[in-house]
PDB file of C-alpha atoms in Angstrom:
ATOM      1  CA  MET R1039       0.013  -0.280  -0.090  1.00 52.00           C
ATOM      2  CA  THR R1040       1.518   3.235  -0.872  1.00 55.00           C
ATOM      3  CA  ASP R1041       0.615   6.524   1.008  1.00 55.00           C
ATOM      4  CA  ALA R1042      -1.160   9.396  -1.094  1.00 56.00           C
ATOM      5  CA  PRO R1043       0.765  12.299  -1.680  1.00 53.00           C
ATOM      6  CA  PRO R1044      -0.250  15.535   0.331  1.00 53.00           C
ATOM      7  CA  ALA R1045      -2.582  18.065  -0.929  1.00 53.00           C
ATOM      8  CA  GLY R1046      -1.069  20.301  -3.513  1.00 50.00           C
ATOM      9  CA  ALA R1047       1.707  17.815  -4.398  1.00 48.00           C
ATOM     10  CA  GLY R1048       2.883  17.907  -7.941  1.00 48.00           C
ATOM     11  CA  ALA R1049       0.245  20.992  -8.785  1.00 51.00           C
ATOM     12  CA  GLY R1050       1.963  23.450 -10.881  1.00 52.00           C
ATOM     13  CA  ASP R1051       5.116  23.503 -13.265  1.00 55.00           C
ATOM     14  CA  PRO R1052       8.153  21.459 -11.402  1.00 51.00           C
ATOM     15  CA  ALA R1053      10.774  23.999 -10.651  1.00 48.00           C
ATOM     16  CA  PRO R1054      14.488  23.280 -12.008  1.00 50.00           C
ATOM     17  CA  ALA R1055      17.033  21.696  -9.692  1.00 51.00           C
ATOM     18  CA  PRO R1056      19.677  24.210  -9.156  1.00 55.00           C
ATOM     19  CA  SER R1057      21.987  21.714 -11.323  1.00 60.00           C
ATOM     20  CA  SER R1058      19.949  21.628 -14.287  1.00 69.00           C
ATOM     21  CA  ALA R1059      19.199  25.044 -14.702  1.00 85.00           C
ATOM     22  CA  ASP R1060      21.043  26.081 -17.672  1.00 91.00           C
ATOM     23  CA  PRO R1061      23.438  29.101 -17.255  1.00 96.00           C
ATOM     24  CA  VAL R1062      24.000  29.867 -21.036  1.00 97.00           C
ATOM     25  CA  PRO R1063      22.083  32.569 -21.893  1.00 97.00           C
ATOM     26  CA  ALA R1064      19.491  32.202 -25.036  1.00 96.00           C
ATOM     27  CA  ALA R1065      21.643  34.128 -27.549  1.00 97.00           C
ATOM     28  CA  ALA R1066      24.701  32.188 -26.836  1.00 98.00           C
ATOM     29  CA  ARG R1067      22.794  28.813 -26.541  1.00 97.00           C
ATOM     30  CA  ILE R1068      21.657  29.659 -30.044  1.00 97.00           C
ATOM     31  CA  GLU R1069      24.986  30.217 -31.502  1.00 98.00           C
ATOM     32  CA  LEU R1070      26.358  26.910 -29.943  1.00 97.00           C
ATOM     33  CA  ASP R1071      23.285  25.413 -31.844  1.00 97.00           C
ATOM     34  CA  ARG R1072      24.329  27.245 -34.951  1.00 98.00           C
ATOM     35  CA  ILE R1073      27.758  26.347 -34.687  1.00 98.00           C
ATOM     36  CA  ALA R1074      27.239  22.468 -34.160  1.00 97.00           C
ATOM     37  CA  ARG R1075      24.702  22.278 -36.837  1.00 97.00           C
ATOM     38  CA  ARG R1076      27.040  24.033 -39.219  1.00 96.00           C
ATOM     39  CA  TRP R1077      30.198  21.734 -37.953  1.00 96.00           C
ATOM     40  CA  SER R1078      27.866  18.972 -38.723  1.00 94.00           C
ATOM     41  CA  GLU R1079      27.399  19.870 -42.188  1.00 95.00           C
ATOM     42  CA  LEU R1080      31.249  20.561 -43.004  1.00 93.00           C
ATOM     43  CA  PRO R1081      32.856  17.571 -45.103  1.00 92.00           C
ATOM     44  CA  LEU R1082      35.850  16.538 -43.179  1.00 87.00           C
ATOM     45  CA  THR R1083      38.101  18.368 -45.648  1.00 90.00           C
ATOM     46  CA  ARG R1084      36.542  21.540 -44.949  1.00 91.00           C
ATOM     47  CA  ALA R1085      36.265  20.615 -41.156  1.00 90.00           C
ATOM     48  CA  GLU R1086      39.884  19.924 -40.436  1.00 90.00           C
ATOM     49  CA  PRO R1087      41.293  23.480 -41.849  1.00 92.00           C
ATOM     50  CA  ALA R1088      38.742  25.236 -39.569  1.00 94.00           C
ATOM     51  CA  ALA R1089      39.268  22.961 -36.804  1.00 96.00           C
ATOM     52  CA  PRO R1090      42.340  25.202 -35.089  1.00 96.00           C
ATOM     53  CA  LEU R1091      39.557  28.390 -34.876  1.00 96.00           C
ATOM     54  CA  VAL R1092      37.218  26.441 -33.007  1.00 97.00           C
ATOM     55  CA  ARG R1093      40.197  24.665 -30.840  1.00 97.00           C
ATOM     56  CA  GLU R1094      41.853  28.279 -29.981  1.00 97.00           C
ATOM     57  CA  LEU R1095      38.401  29.200 -28.807  1.00 98.00           C
ATOM     58  CA  VAL R1096      37.787  26.184 -26.478  1.00 97.00           C
ATOM     59  CA  ASP R1097      41.519  26.816 -25.133  1.00 97.00           C
ATOM     60  CA  GLU R1098      40.433  30.229 -24.363  1.00 97.00           C
ATOM     61  CA  VAL R1099      37.220  29.986 -22.821  1.00 97.00           C
ATOM     62  CA  ALA R1100      38.698  26.887 -20.810  1.00 97.00           C
ATOM     63  CA  ALA R1101      41.369  28.945 -19.439  1.00 97.00           C
ATOM     64  CA  ARG R1102      38.657  31.195 -18.061  1.00 96.00           C
ATOM     65  CA  THR R1103      37.670  28.613 -15.379  1.00 95.00           C
ATOM     66  CA  ALA R1104      40.701  26.279 -15.381  1.00 94.00           C
ATOM     67  CA  PRO R1105      43.654  27.908 -16.176  1.00 94.00           C
ATOM     68  CA  GLY R1106      46.658  26.041 -16.983  1.00 93.00           C
ATOM     69  CA  VAL R1107      44.882  22.783 -17.478  1.00 92.00           C
ATOM     70  CA  ASP R1108      44.954  21.488 -21.184  1.00 93.00           C
ATOM     71  CA  VAL R1109      41.619  20.525 -22.742  1.00 95.00           C
ATOM     72  CA  PRO R1110      42.437  16.962 -24.377  1.00 95.00           C
ATOM     73  CA  ASP R1111      42.687  17.105 -28.180  1.00 94.00           C
ATOM     74  CA  LEU R1112      39.811  14.446 -28.928  1.00 94.00           C
ATOM     75  CA  GLY R1113      39.574  15.437 -32.801  1.00 92.00           C
ATOM     76  CA  ALA R1114      37.320  17.176 -34.969  1.00 91.00           C
ATOM     77  CA  ALA R1115      34.275  15.425 -34.354  1.00 90.00           C
ATOM     78  CA  ALA R1116      34.241  15.880 -30.548  1.00 94.00           C
ATOM     79  CA  LEU R1117      35.225  19.483 -30.763  1.00 95.00           C
ATOM     80  CA  VAL R1118      32.047  21.357 -30.984  1.00 96.00           C
ATOM     81  CA  ASP R1119      31.085  19.297 -27.976  1.00 97.00           C
ATOM     82  CA  GLN R1120      34.181  20.348 -26.102  1.00 97.00           C
ATOM     83  CA  LEU R1121      33.262  24.142 -27.046  1.00 98.00           C
ATOM     84  CA  ALA R1122      29.797  23.645 -25.390  1.00 97.00           C
ATOM     85  CA  VAL R1123      31.028  22.086 -22.279  1.00 96.00           C
ATOM     86  CA  VAL R1124      33.648  25.099 -21.837  1.00 97.00           C
ATOM     87  CA  VAL R1125      30.976  27.460 -22.563  1.00 98.00           C
ATOM     88  CA  TRP R1126      28.627  25.986 -19.934  1.00 97.00           C
ATOM     89  CA  ASP R1127      31.492  26.066 -17.417  1.00 96.00           C
ATOM     90  CA  ALA R1128      32.376  29.550 -18.193  1.00 97.00           C
ATOM     91  CA  TYR R1129      28.816  30.834 -17.621  1.00 97.00           C
ATOM     92  CA  ALA R1130      28.322  28.823 -14.689  1.00 96.00           C
ATOM     93  CA  ALA R1131      31.173  30.273 -13.068  1.00 96.00           C
ATOM     94  CA  GLY R1132      30.391  33.885 -13.983  1.00 96.00           C
ATOM     95  CA  ARG R1133      33.528  34.294 -16.458  1.00 97.00           C
ATOM     96  CA  ALA R1134      31.846  34.670 -19.747  1.00 97.00           C
ATOM     97  CA  GLN R1135      32.060  38.387 -20.361  1.00 97.00           C
ATOM     98  CA  GLY R1136      31.942  38.660 -24.452  1.00 98.00           C
ATOM     99  CA  LEU R1137      31.533  35.487 -25.049  1.00 98.00           C
ATOM    100  CA  THR R1138      28.390  35.381 -26.966  1.00 98.00           C
ATOM    101  CA  GLU R1139      30.199  37.590 -29.260  1.00 98.00           C
ATOM    102  CA  GLN R1140      33.201  35.584 -29.225  1.00 98.00           C
ATOM    103  CA  LEU R1141      30.694  32.754 -30.663  1.00 98.00           C
ATOM    104  CA  THR R1142      29.456  34.744 -33.119  1.00 98.00           C
ATOM    105  CA  ASP R1143      32.670  35.706 -34.802  1.00 98.00           C
ATOM    106  CA  LEU R1144      33.413  31.973 -34.685  1.00 98.00           C
ATOM    107  CA  ARG R1145      29.970  30.741 -36.342  1.00 97.00           C
ATOM    108  CA  ARG R1146      30.817  33.889 -38.806  1.00 97.00           C
ATOM    109  CA  ALA R1147      34.438  32.546 -39.678  1.00 96.00           C
ATOM    110  CA  LEU R1148      33.068  28.981 -40.319  1.00 96.00           C
ATOM    111  CA  PRO R1149      33.395  27.999 -43.897  1.00 93.00           C
TER     112      PRO R1149
END
């Protein structure tokens, strides 16, 4: 036998747990999505020459939250996922000044 939930339990929209709230603002999230979509559309022969641009931003953003820690090189296929992680970390730590603009610049620079 199970106990009935207290009156009012489950009413209304659930509040997100603090750990599940996305610290990345909508404008930056849109840019990340656009970068990921564009990256997934690039043939390998065009993605490889553009990889240093993405890698440079990954390293720069990672240094904001973990100075001196190298982001492992997991190859071009994982690069945009690594970017999403370090961007999330930077926003969560409050160290993302100018990052949305950097993401926009990166997207515009992709072939």
